[in-house]
């Protein structure tokens, strides 16, 4: 029985494999950073936990679409959700000087 964490065949379906790999790598790195920030700034725990929930939501949606053979939709959704995840907080926490604006290159490379 396959689940959403089943690794796609790299040789037969390269795009599906790339969506899977980028989703897993991005989710793990972002979750690790948020977990570390939770220890450094414990008074902002609700912010870090809400961002962690958003990260998990993005990963589950992308992996689910990829699992059900909607690879093109999964790749577009992943790119759009990453862009929104990074840019929406920039409007409320510093605009163009916000640290999240530096992450735009990661979204461009993911696309």
N, CA, C and O atoms as a printed pandas DataFrame, in Angstrom:
     atom_number atom_name residue_name chain_id  residue_number  x_coord  y_coord  z_coord
0              1         N          UNK        A               1    0.841   -1.187    0.000
1              2        CA          UNK        A               1    0.000    0.000    0.000
2              3         C          UNK        A               1    0.884    1.247    0.000
3              4         O          UNK        A               1    1.792    1.371    0.821
4              5         N          UNK        A               2    0.618    2.149   -0.905
5              6        CA          UNK        A               2    1.380    3.382   -1.007
6              7         C          UNK        A               2    0.784    4.454   -0.111
7              8         O          UNK        A               2   -0.431    4.536    0.069
8              9         N          UNK        A               3    1.654    5.262    0.439
9             10        CA          UNK        A               3    1.210    6.437    1.173
10            11         C          UNK        A               3    1.836    7.664    0.527
11            12         O          UNK        A               3    2.579    7.540   -0.447
12            13         N          UNK        A               4    1.548    8.832    1.051
13            14        CA          UNK        A               4    2.045   10.047    0.414
14            15         C          UNK        A               4    3.552   10.196    0.555
15            16         O          UNK        A               4    4.146   11.023   -0.137
16            17         N          UNK        A               5    4.184    9.432    1.420
17            18        CA          UNK        A               5    5.632    9.502    1.599
18            19         C          UNK        A               5    6.379    8.487    0.744
19            20         O          UNK        A               5    7.597    8.350    0.861
20            21         N          UNK        A               6    5.648    7.772   -0.120
21            22        CA          UNK        A               6    6.275    6.814   -1.028
22            23         C          UNK        A               6    7.098    7.571   -2.068
23            24         O          UNK        A               6    6.589    8.479   -2.726
24            25         N          UNK        A               7    8.358    7.199   -2.215
25            26        CA          UNK        A               7    9.259    7.891   -3.141
26            27         C          UNK        A               7    8.929    7.487   -4.575
27            28         O          UNK        A               7    8.938    6.300   -4.903
28            29         N          UNK        A               8    8.635    8.473   -5.437
29            30        CA          UNK        A               8    8.356    8.149   -6.849
30            31         C          UNK        A               8    9.607    7.618   -7.550
31            32         O          UNK        A               8   10.732    7.874   -7.120
32            33         N          UNK        A               9    9.394    6.884   -8.621
33            34        CA          UNK        A               9   10.493    6.340   -9.396
34            35         C          UNK        A               9   11.211    7.478  -10.118
35            36         O          UNK        A               9   10.611    8.189  -10.924
36            37         N          UNK        A              10   12.473    7.639   -9.826
37            38        CA          UNK        A              10   13.247    8.761  -10.361
38            39         C          UNK        A              10   13.436    8.655  -11.875
39            40         O          UNK        A              10   13.452    9.672  -12.568
40            41         N          UNK        A              11   13.576    7.442  -12.389
41            42        CA          UNK        A              11   13.854    7.268  -13.808
42            43         C          UNK        A              11   12.604    7.416  -14.681
43            44         O          UNK        A              11   12.676    7.968  -15.778
44            45         N          UNK        A              12   11.467    6.927  -14.199
45            46        CA          UNK        A              12   10.241    6.965  -15.003
46            47         C          UNK        A              12    9.478    8.275  -14.871
47            48         O          UNK        A              12    8.846    8.724  -15.827
48            49         N          UNK        A              13    9.531    8.883  -13.706
49            50        CA          UNK        A              13    8.744   10.081  -13.476
50            51         C          UNK        A              13    9.607   11.108  -12.733
51            52         O          UNK        A              13    9.477   11.299  -11.524
52            53         N          UNK        A              14   10.483   11.754  -13.488
53            54        CA          UNK        A              14   11.454   12.663  -12.895
54            55         C          UNK        A              14   10.797   13.876  -12.234
55            56         O          UNK        A              14   11.216   14.297  -11.156
56            57         N          UNK        A              15    9.768   14.439  -12.878
57            58        CA          UNK        A              15    9.124   15.630  -12.315
58            59         C          UNK        A              15    8.453   15.303  -10.979
59            60         O          UNK        A              15    8.524   16.095  -10.039
60            61         N          UNK        A              16    7.816   14.161  -10.894
61            62        CA          UNK        A              16    7.184   13.748   -9.644
62            63         C          UNK        A              16    8.232   13.565   -8.544
63            64         O          UNK        A              16    8.011   13.937   -7.391
64            65         N          UNK        A              17    9.360   12.994   -8.914
65            66        CA          UNK        A              17   10.435   12.810   -7.941
66            67         C          UNK        A              17   10.972   14.149   -7.448
67            68         O          UNK        A              17   11.257   14.305   -6.260
68            69         N          UNK        A              18   11.111   15.122   -8.361
69            70        CA          UNK        A              18   11.621   16.439   -7.969
70            71         C          UNK        A              18   10.643   17.165   -7.041
71            72         O          UNK        A              18   11.064   17.800   -6.074
72            73         N          UNK        A              19    9.349   17.076   -7.327
73            74        CA          UNK        A              19    8.358   17.687   -6.438
74            75         C          UNK        A              19    8.447   17.044   -5.062
75            76         O          UNK        A              19    8.421   17.738   -4.045
76            77         N          UNK        A              20    8.550   15.730   -5.030
77            78        CA          UNK        A              20    8.668   15.010   -3.760
78            79         C          UNK        A              20    9.915   15.446   -3.003
79            80         O          UNK        A              20    9.843   15.773   -1.818
80            81         N          UNK        A              21   11.060   15.450   -3.684
81            82        CA          UNK        A              21   12.325   15.782   -3.025
82            83         C          UNK        A              21   12.331   17.226   -2.522
83            84         O          UNK        A              21   12.740   17.481   -1.389
84            85         N          UNK        A              22   11.884   18.170   -3.348
85            86        CA          UNK        A              22   11.868   19.565   -2.926
86            87         C          UNK        A              22   10.914   19.793   -1.757
87            88         O          UNK        A              22   11.207   20.578   -0.855
88            89         N          UNK        A              23    9.776   19.107   -1.775
89            90        CA          UNK        A              23    8.825   19.247   -0.676
90            91         C          UNK        A              23    9.412   18.733    0.631
91            92         O          UNK        A              23    9.318   19.400    1.661
92            93         N          UNK        A              24   10.015   17.557    0.592
93            94        CA          UNK        A              24   10.597   16.969    1.802
94            95         C          UNK        A              24   11.763   17.813    2.315
95            96         O          UNK        A              24   11.839   18.110    3.507
96            97         N          UNK        A              25   12.666   18.196    1.423
97            98        CA          UNK        A              25   13.834   18.968    1.841
98            99         C          UNK        A              25   13.413   20.317    2.422
99           100         O          UNK        A              25   13.875   20.708    3.494
100          101         N          UNK        A              26   12.523   21.035    1.702
101          102        CA          UNK        A              26   12.087   22.343    2.181
102          103         C          UNK        A              26   11.359   22.223    3.524
103          104         O          UNK        A              26   11.584   23.033    4.424
104          105         N          UNK        A              27   10.496   21.229    3.661
105          106        CA          UNK        A              27    9.740   21.064    4.904
106          107         C          UNK        A              27   10.652   20.757    6.087
107          108         O          UNK        A              27   10.483   21.321    7.168
108          109         N          UNK        A              28   11.603   19.877    5.884
109          110        CA          UNK        A              28   12.512   19.521    6.984
110          111         C          UNK        A              28   13.397   20.695    7.399
111          112         O          UNK        A              28   13.594   20.936    8.589
112          113         N          UNK        A              29   13.921   21.412    6.430
113          114        CA          UNK        A              29   14.787   22.552    6.765
114          115         C          UNK        A              29   13.992   23.652    7.453
115          116         O          UNK        A              29   14.438   24.210    8.455
116          117         N          UNK        A              30   12.822   23.965    6.921
117          118        CA          UNK        A              30   12.008   25.021    7.527
118          119         C          UNK        A              30   11.525   24.632    8.915
119          120         O          UNK        A              30   11.532   25.457    9.828
120          121         N          UNK        A              31   11.107   23.387    9.083
121          122        CA          UNK        A              31   10.664   22.928   10.401
122          123         C          UNK        A              31   11.812   22.960   11.408
123          124         O          UNK        A              31   11.603   23.299   12.572
124          125         N          UNK        A              32   13.014   22.613   10.972
125          126        CA          UNK        A              32   14.180   22.674   11.863
126          127         C          UNK        A              32   14.479   24.106   12.286
127          128         O          UNK        A              32   14.747   24.370   13.458
128          129         N          UNK        A              33   14.431   25.028   11.331
129          130        CA          UNK        A              33   14.673   26.442   11.651
130          131         C          UNK        A              33   13.612   26.959   12.613
131          132         O          UNK        A              33   13.937   27.662   13.570
132          133         N          UNK        A              34   12.356   26.624   12.374
133          134        CA          UNK        A              34   11.284   27.070   13.270
134          135         C          UNK        A              34   11.424   26.469   14.662
135          136         O          UNK        A              34   11.147   27.135   15.660
136          137         N          UNK        A              35   11.852   25.218   14.731
137          138        CA          UNK        A              35   12.057   24.572   16.025
138          139         C          UNK        A              35   13.180   25.255   16.799
139          140         O          UNK        A              35   13.073   25.447   18.011
140          141         N          UNK        A              36   14.260   25.624   16.104
141          142        CA          UNK        A              36   15.367   26.340   16.745
142          143         C          UNK        A              36   14.911   27.721   17.215
143          144         O          UNK        A              36   15.255   28.152   18.316
144          145         N          UNK        A              37   14.137   28.411   16.377
145          146        CA          UNK        A              37   13.638   29.731   16.767
146          147         C          UNK        A              37   12.705   29.647   17.967
147          148         O          UNK        A              37   12.621   30.582   18.764
148          149         N          UNK        A              38   12.017   28.546   18.090
149          150        CA          UNK        A              38   11.139   28.347   19.248
150          151         C          UNK        A              38   11.944   28.354   20.552
151          152         O          UNK        A              38   11.461   28.841   21.574
152          153         N          UNK        A              39   13.167   27.818   20.520
153          154        CA          UNK        A              39   14.005   27.824   21.713
154          155         C          UNK        A              39   14.643   29.180   21.976
155          156         O          UNK        A              39   14.829   29.561   23.131
156          157         N          UNK        A              40   14.980   29.910   20.920
157          158        CA          UNK        A              40   15.599   31.217   21.107
158          159         C          UNK        A              40   14.602   32.309   21.463
159          160         O          UNK        A              40   14.937   33.241   22.195
160          161         N          UNK        A              41   13.391   32.203   20.957
161          162        CA          UNK        A              41   12.358   33.200   21.232
162          163         C          UNK        A              41   11.088   32.507   21.727
163          164         O          UNK        A              41   10.086   32.474   21.013
164          165         N          UNK        A              42   11.120   31.953   22.940
165          166        CA          UNK        A              42    9.966   31.186   23.417
166          167         C          UNK        A              42    8.720   32.037   23.633
167          168         O          UNK        A              42    7.613   31.497   23.629
168          169         N          UNK        A              43    8.859   33.325   23.817
169          170        CA          UNK        A              43    7.678   34.169   24.030
170          171         C          UNK        A              43    6.863   34.324   22.747
171          172         O          UNK        A              43    5.712   34.758   22.803
172          173         N          UNK        A              44    7.431   33.980   21.599
173          174        CA          UNK        A              44    6.708   34.021   20.325
174          175         C          UNK        A              44    6.237   32.631   19.902
175          176         O          UNK        A              44    6.135   32.348   18.708
176          177         N          UNK        A              45    5.953   31.773   20.864
177          178        CA          UNK        A              45    5.621   30.377   20.574
178          179         C          UNK        A              45    4.415   30.236   19.654
179          180         O          UNK        A              45    4.384   29.326   18.825
180          181         N          UNK        A              46    3.423   31.112   19.779
181          182        CA          UNK        A              46    2.239   30.972   18.931
182          183         C          UNK        A              46    2.577   31.264   17.468
183          184         O          UNK        A              46    2.023   30.635   16.567
184          185         N          UNK        A              47    3.478   32.207   17.231
185          186        CA          UNK        A              47    3.913   32.498   15.853
186          187         C          UNK        A              47    4.645   31.306   15.253
187          188         O          UNK        A              47    4.371   30.916   14.118
188          189         N          UNK        A              48    5.581   30.721   16.011
189          190        CA          UNK        A              48    6.373   29.609   15.492
190          191         C          UNK        A              48    5.499   28.387   15.262
191          192         O          UNK        A              48    5.679   27.683   14.268
192          193         N          UNK        A              49    4.570   28.124   16.146
193          194        CA          UNK        A              49    3.700   26.966   15.955
194          195         C          UNK        A              49    2.732   27.159   14.796
195          196         O          UNK        A              49    2.415   26.203   14.088
196          197         N          UNK        A              50    2.262   28.380   14.597
197          198        CA          UNK        A              50    1.380   28.613   13.450
198          199         C          UNK        A              50    2.159   28.485   12.143
199          200         O          UNK        A              50    1.640   27.937   11.169
200          201         N          UNK        A              51    3.389   28.978   12.106
201          202        CA          UNK        A              51    4.212   28.808   10.907
202          203         C          UNK        A              51    4.543   27.341   10.661
203          204         O          UNK        A              51    4.586   26.898    9.514
204          205         N          UNK        A              52    4.775   26.592   11.724
205          206        CA          UNK        A              52    5.022   25.155   11.576
206          207         C          UNK        A              52    3.789   24.449   11.025
207          208         O          UNK        A              52    3.911   23.549   10.193
208          209         N          UNK        A              53    2.604   24.846   11.479
209          210        CA          UNK        A              53    1.367   24.282   10.945
210          211         C          UNK        A              53    1.196   24.591    9.469
211          212         O          UNK        A              53    0.740   23.743    8.702
212          213         N          UNK        A              54    1.561   25.806    9.067
213          214        CA          UNK        A              54    1.476   26.177    7.654
214          215         C          UNK        A              54    2.460   25.354    6.828
215          216         O          UNK        A              54    2.125   24.910    5.730
216          217         N          UNK        A              55    3.663   25.148    7.342
217          218        CA          UNK        A              55    4.660   24.329    6.646
218          219         C          UNK        A              55    4.134   22.914    6.452
219          220         O          UNK        A              55    4.250   22.349    5.365
220          221         N          UNK        A              56    3.559   22.342    7.497
221          222        CA          UNK        A              56    3.020   20.985    7.382
222          223         C          UNK        A              56    1.852   20.930    6.407
223          224         O          UNK        A              56    1.719   19.957    5.664
224          225         N          UNK        A              57    1.005   21.954    6.396
225          226        CA          UNK        A              57   -0.110   22.004    5.455
226          227         C          UNK        A              57    0.394   22.037    4.014
227          228         O          UNK        A              57   -0.119   21.315    3.159
228          229         N          UNK        A              58    1.397   22.870    3.743
229          230        CA          UNK        A              58    1.970   22.956    2.397
230          231         C          UNK        A              58    2.540   21.603    1.985
231          232         O          UNK        A              58    2.328   21.155    0.859
232          233         N          UNK        A              59    3.255   20.957    2.886
233          234        CA          UNK        A              59    3.854   19.659    2.565
234          235         C          UNK        A              59    2.796   18.600    2.298
235          236         O          UNK        A              59    2.920   17.832    1.344
236          237         N          UNK        A              60    1.767   18.548    3.117
237          238        CA          UNK        A              60    0.728   17.531    2.941
238          239         C          UNK        A              60   -0.040   17.736    1.639
239          240         O          UNK        A              60   -0.325   16.773    0.928
240          241         N          UNK        A              61   -0.375   18.984    1.325
241          242        CA          UNK        A              61   -1.099   19.264    0.072
242          243         C          UNK        A              61   -0.240   18.891   -1.127
243          244         O          UNK        A              61   -0.717   18.227   -2.048
244          245         N          UNK        A              62    1.012   19.307   -1.127
245          246        CA          UNK        A              62    1.897   19.019   -2.253
246          247         C          UNK        A              62    2.142   17.518   -2.409
247          248         O          UNK        A              62    2.076   16.992   -3.521
248          249         N          UNK        A              63    2.422   16.833   -1.313
249          250        CA          UNK        A              63    2.663   15.387   -1.390
250          251         C          UNK        A              63    1.402   14.613   -1.766
251          252         O          UNK        A              63    1.478   13.600   -2.461
252          253         N          UNK        A              64    0.257   15.082   -1.314
253          254        CA          UNK        A              64   -1.003   14.405   -1.669
254          255         C          UNK        A              64   -1.294   14.541   -3.155
255          256         O          UNK        A              64   -1.646   13.562   -3.813
256          257         N          UNK        A              65   -1.148   15.746   -3.685
257          258        CA          UNK        A              65   -1.358   15.933   -5.127
258          259         C          UNK        A              65   -0.361   15.109   -5.935
259          260         O          UNK        A              65   -0.718   14.515   -6.953
260          261         N          UNK        A              66    0.866   15.075   -5.486
261          262        CA          UNK        A              66    1.891   14.294   -6.172
262          263         C          UNK        A              66    1.576   12.804   -6.114
263          264         O          UNK        A              66    1.790   12.087   -7.091
264          265         N          UNK        A              67    1.075   12.340   -4.990
265          266        CA          UNK        A              67    0.738   10.929   -4.824
266          267         C          UNK        A              67   -0.405   10.497   -5.747
267          268         O          UNK        A              67   -0.410    9.377   -6.257
268          269         N          UNK        A              68   -1.358   11.385   -5.954
269          270        CA          UNK        A              68   -2.509   11.067   -6.799
270          271         C          UNK        A              68   -2.274   11.444   -8.262
271          272         O          UNK        A              68   -3.221   11.714   -9.001
272          273         N          UNK        A              69   -1.008   11.460   -8.671
273          274        CA          UNK        A              69   -0.600   11.668  -10.062
274          275         C          UNK        A              69   -0.980   13.028  -10.631
275          276         O          UNK        A              69   -1.188   13.159  -11.838
276          277         N          UNK        A              70   -1.070   14.014   -9.796
277          278        CA          UNK        A              70   -1.317   15.394  -10.219
278          279         C          UNK        A              70   -0.004   16.167  -10.077
279          280         O          UNK        A              70    0.076   17.159   -9.352
280          281         N          UNK        A              71    1.013   15.696  -10.779
281          282        CA          UNK        A              71    2.353   16.235  -10.609
282          283         C          UNK        A              71    2.440   17.698  -11.016
283          284         O          UNK        A              71    3.054   18.502  -10.315
284          285         N          UNK        A              72    1.836   18.047  -12.136
285          286        CA          UNK        A              72    1.895   19.435  -12.591
286          287         C          UNK        A              72    1.195   20.353  -11.588
287          288         O          UNK        A              72    1.706   21.426  -11.263
288          289         N          UNK        A              73    0.035   19.934  -11.100
289          290        CA          UNK        A              73   -0.675   20.732  -10.084
290          291         C          UNK        A              73    0.147   20.830   -8.806
291          292         O          UNK        A              73    0.219   21.891   -8.187
292          293         N          UNK        A              74    0.766   19.721   -8.413
293          294        CA          UNK        A              74    1.582   19.725   -7.194
294          295         C          UNK        A              74    2.762   20.677   -7.319
295          296         O          UNK        A              74    3.097   21.377   -6.363
296          297         N          UNK        A              75    3.395   20.711   -8.488
297          298        CA          UNK        A              75    4.542   21.607   -8.645
298          299         C          UNK        A              75    4.113   23.074   -8.653
299          300         O          UNK        A              75    4.799   23.918   -8.076
300          301         N          UNK        A              76    2.991   23.387   -9.297
301          302        CA          UNK        A              76    2.492   24.765   -9.279
302          303         C          UNK        A              76    2.038   25.184   -7.885
303          304         O          UNK        A              76    2.351   26.283   -7.427
304          305         N          UNK        A              77    1.303   24.306   -7.218
305          306        CA          UNK        A              77    0.811   24.605   -5.866
306          307         C          UNK        A              77    1.984   24.795   -4.902
307          308         O          UNK        A              77    1.976   25.712   -4.081
308          309         N          UNK        A              78    2.983   23.933   -5.006
309          310        CA          UNK        A              78    4.149   24.060   -4.126
310          311         C          UNK        A              78    4.836   25.407   -4.335
311          312         O          UNK        A              78    5.172   26.088   -3.366
312          313         N          UNK        A              79    5.044   25.790   -5.577
313          314        CA          UNK        A              79    5.707   27.059   -5.867
314          315         C          UNK        A              79    4.883   28.244   -5.380
315          316         O          UNK        A              79    5.421   29.166   -4.767
316          317         N          UNK        A              80    3.576   28.223   -5.649
317          318        CA          UNK        A              80    2.723   29.336   -5.217
318          319         C          UNK        A              80    2.628   29.416   -3.704
319          320         O          UNK        A              80    2.665   30.510   -3.141
320          321         N          UNK        A              81    2.506   28.275   -3.036
321          322        CA          UNK        A              81    2.400   28.298   -1.573
322          323         C          UNK        A              81    3.708   28.746   -0.931
323          324         O          UNK        A              81    3.689   29.460    0.072
324          325         N          UNK        A              82    4.835   28.339   -1.491
325          326        CA          UNK        A              82    6.116   28.810   -0.956
326          327         C          UNK        A              82    6.248   30.320   -1.124
327          328         O          UNK        A              82    6.713   31.013   -0.219
328          329         N          UNK        A              83    5.842   30.819   -2.274
329          330        CA          UNK        A              83    5.912   32.256   -2.516
330          331         C          UNK        A              83    5.020   33.009   -1.531
331          332         O          UNK        A              83    5.433   34.023   -0.968
332          333         N          UNK        A              84    3.810   32.521   -1.324
333          334        CA          UNK        A              84    2.910   33.170   -0.369
334          335         C          UNK        A              84    3.426   33.060    1.060
335          336         O          UNK        A              84    3.327   34.011    1.835
336          337         N          UNK        A              85    3.979   31.899    1.408
337          338        CA          UNK        A              85    4.522   31.677    2.753
338          339         C          UNK        A              85    5.632   32.677    3.063
339          340         O          UNK        A              85    5.780   33.116    4.204
340          341         N          UNK        A              86    6.405   33.033    2.048
341          342        CA          UNK        A              86    7.522   33.941    2.260
342          343         C          UNK        A              86    7.092   35.398    2.164
343          344         O          UNK        A              86    7.549   36.220    2.959
344          345         N          UNK        A              87    6.227   35.740    1.213
345          346        CA          UNK        A              87    5.930   37.153    0.973
346          347         C          UNK        A              87    4.866   37.737    1.885
347          348         O          UNK        A              87    4.951   38.918    2.221
348          349         N          UNK        A              88    3.887   36.983    2.294
349          350        CA          UNK        A              88    2.832   37.543    3.151
350          351         C          UNK        A              88    3.391   38.068    4.470
351          352         O          UNK        A              88    3.022   39.175    4.861
352          353         N          UNK        A              89    4.259   37.345    5.180
353          354        CA          UNK        A              89    4.830   37.926    6.405
354          355         C          UNK        A              89    5.705   39.154    6.150
355          356         O          UNK        A              89    5.885   39.978    7.046
356          357         N          UNK        A              90    6.251   39.286    4.935
357          358        CA          UNK        A              90    7.083   40.461    4.633
358          359         C          UNK        A              90    6.254   41.739    4.668
359          360         O          UNK        A              90    6.773   42.796    5.028
360          361         N          UNK        A              91    4.993   41.665    4.306
361          362        CA          UNK        A              91    4.143   42.851    4.346
362          363         C          UNK        A              91    3.896   43.331    5.772
363          364         O          UNK        A              91    3.729   44.528    6.008
364          365         N          UNK        A              92    3.873   42.399    6.719
365          366        CA          UNK        A              92    3.556   42.778    8.091
366          367         C          UNK        A              92    4.791   42.932    8.977
367          368         O          UNK        A              92    4.683   43.454   10.086
368          369         N          UNK        A              93    5.959   42.489    8.514
369          370        CA          UNK        A              93    7.145   42.542    9.378
370          371         C          UNK        A              93    8.363   43.117    8.676
371          372         O          UNK        A              93    9.431   42.506    8.707
372          373         N          UNK        A              94    8.232   44.256    8.055
373          374        CA          UNK        A              94    9.416   44.930    7.566
374          375         C          UNK        A              94    9.475   45.227    6.093
375          376         O          UNK        A              94   10.426   45.866    5.643
376          377         N          UNK        A              95    8.511   44.796    5.329
377          378        CA          UNK        A              95    8.510   45.105    3.905
378          379         C          UNK        A              95    9.716   44.550    3.186
379          380         O          UNK        A              95   10.077   43.390    3.387
380          381         N          UNK        A              96   10.346   45.358    2.350
381          382        CA          UNK        A              96   11.478   44.905    1.538
382          383         C          UNK        A              96   12.701   44.613    2.393
383          384         O          UNK        A              96   13.608   43.911    1.944
384          385         N          UNK        A              97   12.748   45.133    3.612
385          386        CA          UNK        A              97   13.889   44.885    4.493
386          387         C          UNK        A              97   13.695   43.637    5.360
387          388         O          UNK        A              97   14.570   43.311    6.161
388          389         N          UNK        A              98   12.595   42.952    5.219
389          390        CA          UNK        A              98   12.336   41.752    6.015
390          391         C          UNK        A              98   13.284   40.630    5.589
391          392         O          UNK        A              98   13.635   40.528    4.414
392          393         N          UNK        A              99   13.698   39.791    6.537
393          394        CA          UNK        A              99   14.602   38.685    6.186
394          395         C          UNK        A              99   13.983   37.710    5.183
395          396         O          UNK        A              99   14.713   37.069    4.426
396          397         N          UNK        A             100   12.667   37.586    5.162
397          398        CA          UNK        A             100   12.013   36.653    4.247
398          399         C          UNK        A             100   12.186   37.014    2.797
399          400         O          UNK        A             100   12.084   36.148    1.928
400          401         N          UNK        A             101   12.444   38.273    2.512
401          402        CA          UNK        A             101   12.594   38.685    1.117
402          403         C          UNK        A             101   13.842   38.039    0.504
403          404         O          UNK        A             101   13.900   37.852   -0.711
404          405         N          UNK        A             102   14.828   37.699    1.320
405          406        CA          UNK        A             102   16.026   37.024    0.835
406          407         C          UNK        A             102   15.712   35.610    0.374
407          408         O          UNK        A             102   16.467   35.041   -0.415
408          409         N          UNK        A             103   14.624   35.036    0.845
409          410        CA          UNK        A             103   14.251   33.675    0.479
410          411         C          UNK        A             103   13.597   33.602   -0.896
411          412         O          UNK        A             103   13.308   32.508   -1.380
412          413         N          UNK        A             104   13.363   34.726   -1.521
413          414        CA          UNK        A             104   12.737   34.720   -2.840
414          415         C          UNK        A             104   13.571   33.939   -3.850
415          416         O          UNK        A             104   13.014   33.318   -4.755
416          417         N          UNK        A             105   14.865   33.959   -3.715
417          418        CA          UNK        A             105   15.729   33.221   -4.658
418          419         C          UNK        A             105   15.454   31.725   -4.568
419          420         O          UNK        A             105   15.487   31.027   -5.581
420          421         N          UNK        A             106   15.186   31.229   -3.368
421          422        CA          UNK        A             106   14.846   29.817   -3.211
422          423         C          UNK        A             106   13.560   29.452   -3.944
423          424         O          UNK        A             106   13.461   28.375   -4.532
424          425         N          UNK        A             107   12.592   30.332   -3.910
425          426        CA          UNK        A             107   11.329   30.083   -4.613
426          427         C          UNK        A             107   11.555   30.131   -6.119
427          428         O          UNK        A             107   10.987   29.327   -6.858
428          429         N          UNK        A             108   12.373   31.061   -6.573
429          430        CA          UNK        A             108   12.662   31.162   -7.998
430          431         C          UNK        A             108   13.383   29.910   -8.480
431          432         O          UNK        A             108   13.078   29.396   -9.557
432          433         N          UNK        A             109   14.333   29.416   -7.699
433          434        CA          UNK        A             109   15.036   28.195   -8.086
434          435         C          UNK        A             109   14.129   26.973   -8.030
435          436         O          UNK        A             109   14.279   26.054   -8.835
436          437         N          UNK        A             110   13.185   26.953   -7.085
437          438        CA          UNK        A             110   12.232   25.847   -6.996
438          439         C          UNK        A             110   11.320   25.825   -8.219
439          440         O          UNK        A             110   11.003   24.760   -8.748
440          441         N          UNK        A             111   10.900   27.010   -8.662
441          442        CA          UNK        A             111   10.027   27.085   -9.834
442          443         C          UNK        A             111   10.732   26.566  -11.060
443          444         O          UNK        A             111   10.152   26.551  -12.146
